[in-house]
Coordinates of C-alpha atoms in Angstrom, one line a residue:
X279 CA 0.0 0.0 0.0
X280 CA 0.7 4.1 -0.6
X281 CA 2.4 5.3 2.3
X282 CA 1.0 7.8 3.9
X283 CA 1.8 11.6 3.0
X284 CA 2.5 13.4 5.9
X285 CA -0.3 15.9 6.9
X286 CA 0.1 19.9 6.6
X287 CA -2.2 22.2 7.4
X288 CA -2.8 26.1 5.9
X289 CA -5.0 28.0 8.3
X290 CA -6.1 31.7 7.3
X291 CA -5.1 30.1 3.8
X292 CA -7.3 32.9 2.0
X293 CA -7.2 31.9 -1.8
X294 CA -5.7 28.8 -1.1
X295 CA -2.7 29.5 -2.3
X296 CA -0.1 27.6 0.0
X297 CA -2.4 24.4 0.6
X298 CA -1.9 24.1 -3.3
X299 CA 1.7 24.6 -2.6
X300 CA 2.0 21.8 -1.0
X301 CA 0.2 19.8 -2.9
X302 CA 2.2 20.3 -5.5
X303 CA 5.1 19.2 -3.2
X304 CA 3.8 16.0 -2.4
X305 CA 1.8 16.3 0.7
X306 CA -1.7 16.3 2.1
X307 CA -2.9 19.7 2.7
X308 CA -5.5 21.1 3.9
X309 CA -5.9 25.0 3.6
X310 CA -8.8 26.3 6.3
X311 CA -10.3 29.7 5.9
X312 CA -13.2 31.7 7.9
X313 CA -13.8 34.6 5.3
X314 CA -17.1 33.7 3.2
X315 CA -15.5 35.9 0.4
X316 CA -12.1 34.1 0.5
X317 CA -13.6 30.4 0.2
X318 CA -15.6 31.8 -2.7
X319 CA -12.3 33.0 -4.6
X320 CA -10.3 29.7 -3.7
X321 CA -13.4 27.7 -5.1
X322 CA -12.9 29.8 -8.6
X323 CA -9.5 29.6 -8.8
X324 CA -9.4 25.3 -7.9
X325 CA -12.9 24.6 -9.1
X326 CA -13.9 27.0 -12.0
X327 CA -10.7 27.6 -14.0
X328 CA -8.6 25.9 -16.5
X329 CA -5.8 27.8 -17.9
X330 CA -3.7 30.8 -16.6
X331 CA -4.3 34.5 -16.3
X332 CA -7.6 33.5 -17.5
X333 CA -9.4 36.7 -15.8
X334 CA -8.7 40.0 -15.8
X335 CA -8.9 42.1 -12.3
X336 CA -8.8 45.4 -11.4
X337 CA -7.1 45.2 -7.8
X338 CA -5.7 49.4 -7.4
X339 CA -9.0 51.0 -9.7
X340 CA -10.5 52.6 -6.0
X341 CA -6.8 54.1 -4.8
X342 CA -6.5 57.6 -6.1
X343 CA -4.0 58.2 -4.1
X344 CA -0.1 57.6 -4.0
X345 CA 0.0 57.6 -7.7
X346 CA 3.1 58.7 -10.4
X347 CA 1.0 58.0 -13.3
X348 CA -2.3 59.1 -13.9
X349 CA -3.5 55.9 -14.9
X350 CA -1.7 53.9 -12.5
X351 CA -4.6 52.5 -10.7
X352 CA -6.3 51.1 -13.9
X353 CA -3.3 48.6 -14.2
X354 CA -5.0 45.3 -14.6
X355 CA -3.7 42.3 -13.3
X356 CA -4.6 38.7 -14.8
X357 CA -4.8 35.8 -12.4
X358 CA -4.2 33.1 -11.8
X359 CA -0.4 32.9 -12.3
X360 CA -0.5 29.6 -12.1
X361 CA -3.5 27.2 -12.5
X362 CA -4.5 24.1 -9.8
X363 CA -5.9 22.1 -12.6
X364 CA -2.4 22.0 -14.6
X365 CA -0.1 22.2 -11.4
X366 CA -1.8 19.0 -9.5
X367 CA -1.9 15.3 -10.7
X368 CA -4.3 12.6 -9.9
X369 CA -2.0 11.6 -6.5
X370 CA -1.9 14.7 -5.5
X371 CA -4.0 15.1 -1.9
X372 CA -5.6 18.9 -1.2
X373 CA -8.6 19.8 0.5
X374 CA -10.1 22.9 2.2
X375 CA -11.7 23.5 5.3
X376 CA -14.3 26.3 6.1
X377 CA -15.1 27.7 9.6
X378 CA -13.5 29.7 12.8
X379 CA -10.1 27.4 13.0
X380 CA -10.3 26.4 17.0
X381 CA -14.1 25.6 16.3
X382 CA -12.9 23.8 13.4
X383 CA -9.8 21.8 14.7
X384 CA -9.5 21.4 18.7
X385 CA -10.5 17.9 18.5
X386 CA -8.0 16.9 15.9
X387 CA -5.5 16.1 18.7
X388 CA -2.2 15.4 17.3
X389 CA -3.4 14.4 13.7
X390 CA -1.3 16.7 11.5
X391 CA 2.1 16.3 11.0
X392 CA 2.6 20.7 10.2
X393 CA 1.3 23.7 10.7
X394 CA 2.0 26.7 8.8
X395 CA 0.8 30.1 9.5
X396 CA 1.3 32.9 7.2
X397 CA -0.5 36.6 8.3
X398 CA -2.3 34.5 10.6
X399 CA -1.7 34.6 14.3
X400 CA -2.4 38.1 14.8
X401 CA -6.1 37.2 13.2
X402 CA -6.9 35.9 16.9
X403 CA -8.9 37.4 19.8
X404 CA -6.5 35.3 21.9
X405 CA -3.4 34.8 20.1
X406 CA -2.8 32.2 23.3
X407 CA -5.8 30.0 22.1
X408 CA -4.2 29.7 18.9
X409 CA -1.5 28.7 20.1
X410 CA -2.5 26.0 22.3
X411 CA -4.9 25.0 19.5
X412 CA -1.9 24.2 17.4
X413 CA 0.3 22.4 20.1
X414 CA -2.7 20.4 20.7
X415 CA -3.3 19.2 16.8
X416 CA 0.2 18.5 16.2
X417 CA 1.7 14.9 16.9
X418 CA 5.0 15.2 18.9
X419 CA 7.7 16.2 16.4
X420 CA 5.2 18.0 14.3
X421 CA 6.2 21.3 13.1
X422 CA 4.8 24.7 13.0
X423 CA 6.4 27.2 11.0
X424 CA 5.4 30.9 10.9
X425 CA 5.5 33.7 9.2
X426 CA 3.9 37.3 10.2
X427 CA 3.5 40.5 12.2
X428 CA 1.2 40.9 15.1
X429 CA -1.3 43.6 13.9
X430 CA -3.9 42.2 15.2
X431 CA -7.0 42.6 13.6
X432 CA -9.8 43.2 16.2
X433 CA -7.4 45.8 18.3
X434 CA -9.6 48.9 17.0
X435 CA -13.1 46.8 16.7
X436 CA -15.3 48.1 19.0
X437 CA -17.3 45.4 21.3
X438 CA -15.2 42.7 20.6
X439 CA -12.0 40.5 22.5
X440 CA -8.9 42.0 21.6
X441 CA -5.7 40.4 23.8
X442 CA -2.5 42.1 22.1
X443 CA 0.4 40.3 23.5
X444 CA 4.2 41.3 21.9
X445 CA 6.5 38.7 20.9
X446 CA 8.5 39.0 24.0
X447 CA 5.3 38.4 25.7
X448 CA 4.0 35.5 23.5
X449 CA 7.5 33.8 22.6
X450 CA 7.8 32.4 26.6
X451 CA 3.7 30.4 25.6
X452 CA 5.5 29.4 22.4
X453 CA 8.4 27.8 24.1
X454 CA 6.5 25.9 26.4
X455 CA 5.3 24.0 23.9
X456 CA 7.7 23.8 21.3
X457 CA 11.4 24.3 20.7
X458 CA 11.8 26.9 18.1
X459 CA 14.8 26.0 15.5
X460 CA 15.1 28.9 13.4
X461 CA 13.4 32.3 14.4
X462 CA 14.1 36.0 12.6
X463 CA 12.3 38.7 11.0
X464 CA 11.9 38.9 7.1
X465 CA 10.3 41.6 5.4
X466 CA 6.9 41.1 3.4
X467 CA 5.0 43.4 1.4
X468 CA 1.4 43.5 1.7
X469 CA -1.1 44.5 -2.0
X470 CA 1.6 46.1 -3.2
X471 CA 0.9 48.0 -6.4
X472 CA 4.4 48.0 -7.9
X473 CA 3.7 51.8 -9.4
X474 CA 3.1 53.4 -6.5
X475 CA 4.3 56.0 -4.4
X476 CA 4.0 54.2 -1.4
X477 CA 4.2 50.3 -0.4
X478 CA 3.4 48.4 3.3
X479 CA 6.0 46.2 4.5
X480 CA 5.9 44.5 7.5
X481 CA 9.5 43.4 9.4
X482 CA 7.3 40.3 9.8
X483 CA 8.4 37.6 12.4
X484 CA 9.4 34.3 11.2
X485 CA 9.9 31.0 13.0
X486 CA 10.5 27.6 12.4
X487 CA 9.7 25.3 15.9
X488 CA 9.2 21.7 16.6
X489 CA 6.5 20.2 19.0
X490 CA 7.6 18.8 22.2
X491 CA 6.1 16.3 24.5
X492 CA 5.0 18.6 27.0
X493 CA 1.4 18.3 27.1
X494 CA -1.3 21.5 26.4
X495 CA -2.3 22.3 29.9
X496 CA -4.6 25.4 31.0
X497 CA -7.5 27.0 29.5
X498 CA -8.7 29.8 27.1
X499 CA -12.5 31.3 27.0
X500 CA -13.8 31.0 24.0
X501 CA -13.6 34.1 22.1
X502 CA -15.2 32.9 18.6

């Protein structure tokens, strides 16, 4: 029999873009996403299209400002640059996921073999929930790599759980449940449009950390 891929998981994979990733690269993935409007787009671009930059989008048309060129933001921009349907094969194992990822995943104790996190811890109410959410889903020796700054996106919501803990803070609740093996920050731009006058980067933290035997103890209120 097949032996079994080994297991990674996307969450906040928004278009779907590095579940298909690792498809490609031979293992199961499974991309998980909350946004309504982001399923829909990942179910166009894996479910509804056949070739490359087969539609044309109009990503800078509502940004007036920051421009050199008059026309700058009527550049169109034709997606996909690459295409599920020709990038996969018949072995290849990918799968999405749609719901709030704790609601989705805490009982999926140590079934996945990775977790990678890209713009996504800072999504939380509780970062720490997260956190122990993916120490509890991974197998011992599982790893969780990271990449990301801590914006956190409920911070200026009114009404709602915001808990906006710094890395120095959060690194300590990392490390008691995994031992990090590569950690520094890398800069990523964020919708860029190329002609602009100005761009967002984020001096984004990245980490590479391996999931230790020490089991998931205490307790988070749900926040979701």
């Amino acid at each position: 029999s097949r032996a079994r891929k080994p297991r990674v998981l996307c969450p906040g994979s928004g278009l779907g873009r590095l579940p298909f990733e690792f498809a490609r690269l031979g293992y199961a993935a499974q991309g998980n996403e909350f946004s309504y409007h982001m399923i829909l787009g990942s179910h166009l671009i894996y479910n509804r299209t056949d070739q490359i930059g087969c539609y044309t989008i109009f990503p800078y048309i509502l940004s007036t400002v920051n421009r050199r060129g008059r026309s700058d933001n009527l550049r169109p921009v034709r997606i996909p640059d690459t295409c599920p349907c020709l990038g996969l094969t018949r072995e290849s194992e990918v799968s999405m996921a749609a719901g709030e990822f704790v609601a989705v995943y805490e009982d999926q104790l140590q079934e996945w073999d990775a977790v990678v996190t890209a713009f996504f811890l800072d999504t939380a109410k509780n970062p720490l929930l997260y956190i122990r959410t993916i120490a509890s889903i991974l197998r011992p020796g599982g790893v969780w790599s990271n990449l990301g700054p801590l914006l956190y996106h409920y911070a200026d919501v009114e009404d709602e759980i915001s808990v906006e803990l710094s890395w120095e803070e959060l690194r300590p609740f990392v490390c008691k449940y995994f031992d990090i093996k590569e950690e520094e920050t890398r800069e990523a731009n964020y919708t860029m449009n190329e002609g602009a006058l100005m761009r967002t980067v984020f001096r984004s933290l990245f980490f590479t950390a391996i999931r230790n035997s020490n089991p998931v103890t205490g307790k988070s209120n749900p926040v979701y």
